[in-house]
Amino acid sequence: MEALQLLLSLGAGAGGDGSVTREGPGLLLLGEPGSGKTALLFAVALGAAGEGRGPVLFVARRALQSLPPGWKAGAARDPLRLQKIHFLYPPSLRELLQLLSSMHERTAPPPSLLLLDGLHEYLAETSGPQAWAHLAALLVDTVAYFSVCLSRDCGLLVTMRSPTEAETEAAALQLAVLQRYLPKCLWLGPEPPDLAQARPRDSGHCFRARLSTGPGSPRQEWCLSFGHDGKMAISPVTRQASELSPQKPETSSSS
């Protein structure tokens, strides 16, 4: 659980004992639509904004139409926190690349965290490993620049729709390219129906998270729950419960 908390709070790597590793910056959040990616990203943004680390950059292709489930009260209503989150909406891949390339020209204080929601929407405008690698490398270079300005690590979290069975081969290549720059992946999904029914109705939204840090790494799985006040709770999933809820196989070659 310490590893997951460290990954979410800093966007940095952690081993199973919670110690920081240096495999590479950032964390890639993968999941199907409705798996909690945006809710988790927004939770991380609010948490970082409330801890006094500095401003947070939240980048997406389009503006959020509504707050994620569970965030209509509590911390999400704190104007001081929301003021520290700077929302940017480049509508195309070209404008996203221009935005990242011009980050060094910003006069505002460097952010402590860079969040990109919906990487797959930008990647859909291009094809080929070279273009995918270019965008991933630019993201990593941008947070590296911010880290130098801050004299400490700037976090990077990126969400992406997980591949479907119909696009396995192409998606496997794309994910392999991205993991050269973002080797740590957190696979998100809804809680299995049988376990969800066993929870109290007022327990809020729950999701499953599975961490992948490379070949041979131990399986780590957690339950993420969002209360009606927007507060996030993290609890490890026992091996027995995990076995009762089979997960979709990962497409990555590094898993």
Short mmCIF file of C-alpha atoms in Angstrom, two decimals, residues 28 30-32 162-165 167-169 171-173 175-176 179 183-189 208-222 246-255:
data_model
loop_
_atom_site.label_atom_id
_atom_site.label_comp_id
_atom_site.label_asym_id
_atom_site.label_seq_id
_atom_site.Cartn_x
_atom_site.Cartn_y
_atom_site.Cartn_z
CA LEU A 28 0.88 5.42 -16.67
CA LEU A 30 -4.48 2.30 -17.85
CA GLY A 31 -8.14 1.31 -17.85
CA GLU A 32 -11.34 1.02 -19.83
CA SER A 162 -6.49 0.21 -22.07
CA PRO A 163 -6.36 -1.71 -25.37
CA THR A 164 -9.30 -3.77 -26.54
CA GLU A 165 -9.04 -7.38 -27.68
CA GLU A 167 -6.48 -4.11 -31.30
CA THR A 168 -4.13 -6.31 -29.30
CA GLU A 169 -1.18 -6.44 -31.69
CA ALA A 171 -1.81 -1.76 -28.92
CA ALA A 172 0.95 -4.03 -27.62
CA LEU A 173 3.49 -2.25 -29.82
CA LEU A 175 2.30 0.30 -25.09
CA ALA A 176 5.79 -1.19 -25.41
CA GLN A 179 6.80 2.01 -21.46
CA PRO A 183 7.81 1.89 -17.39
CA LYS A 184 5.48 1.85 -14.39
CA CYS A 185 1.82 1.09 -15.13
CA LEU A 186 -1.22 1.04 -12.90
CA TRP A 187 -4.07 -0.97 -14.41
CA LEU A 188 -7.48 0.24 -13.24
CA GLY A 189 -10.86 -1.43 -13.44
CA ARG A 208 -9.38 -2.10 -8.49
CA ALA A 209 -5.77 -1.11 -9.17
CA ARG A 210 -2.96 -3.45 -10.20
CA LEU A 211 0.62 -2.26 -10.34
CA SER A 212 3.12 -3.37 -12.98
CA THR A 213 6.76 -2.29 -12.66
CA GLY A 214 8.45 -4.78 -14.97
CA PRO A 215 9.10 -8.46 -15.71
CA GLY A 216 9.25 -10.68 -12.64
CA SER A 217 7.83 -8.05 -10.32
CA PRO A 218 5.42 -9.36 -7.65
CA ARG A 219 1.72 -8.90 -8.23
CA GLN A 220 0.35 -6.00 -6.21
CA GLU A 221 -3.35 -5.15 -6.13
CA TRP A 222 -5.41 -2.61 -4.23
CA PRO A 246 -9.81 -12.66 -12.58
CA GLN A 247 -8.23 -9.68 -14.30
CA LYS A 248 -7.97 -8.98 -18.01
CA PRO A 249 -4.48 -10.01 -19.20
CA GLU A 250 -2.08 -7.15 -19.67
CA THR A 251 -1.09 -6.35 -23.25
CA SER A 252 2.33 -4.99 -22.30
CA SER A 253 5.37 -7.08 -23.10
CA SER A 254 6.96 -5.95 -19.84
CA SER A 255 4.23 -7.41 -17.62
#
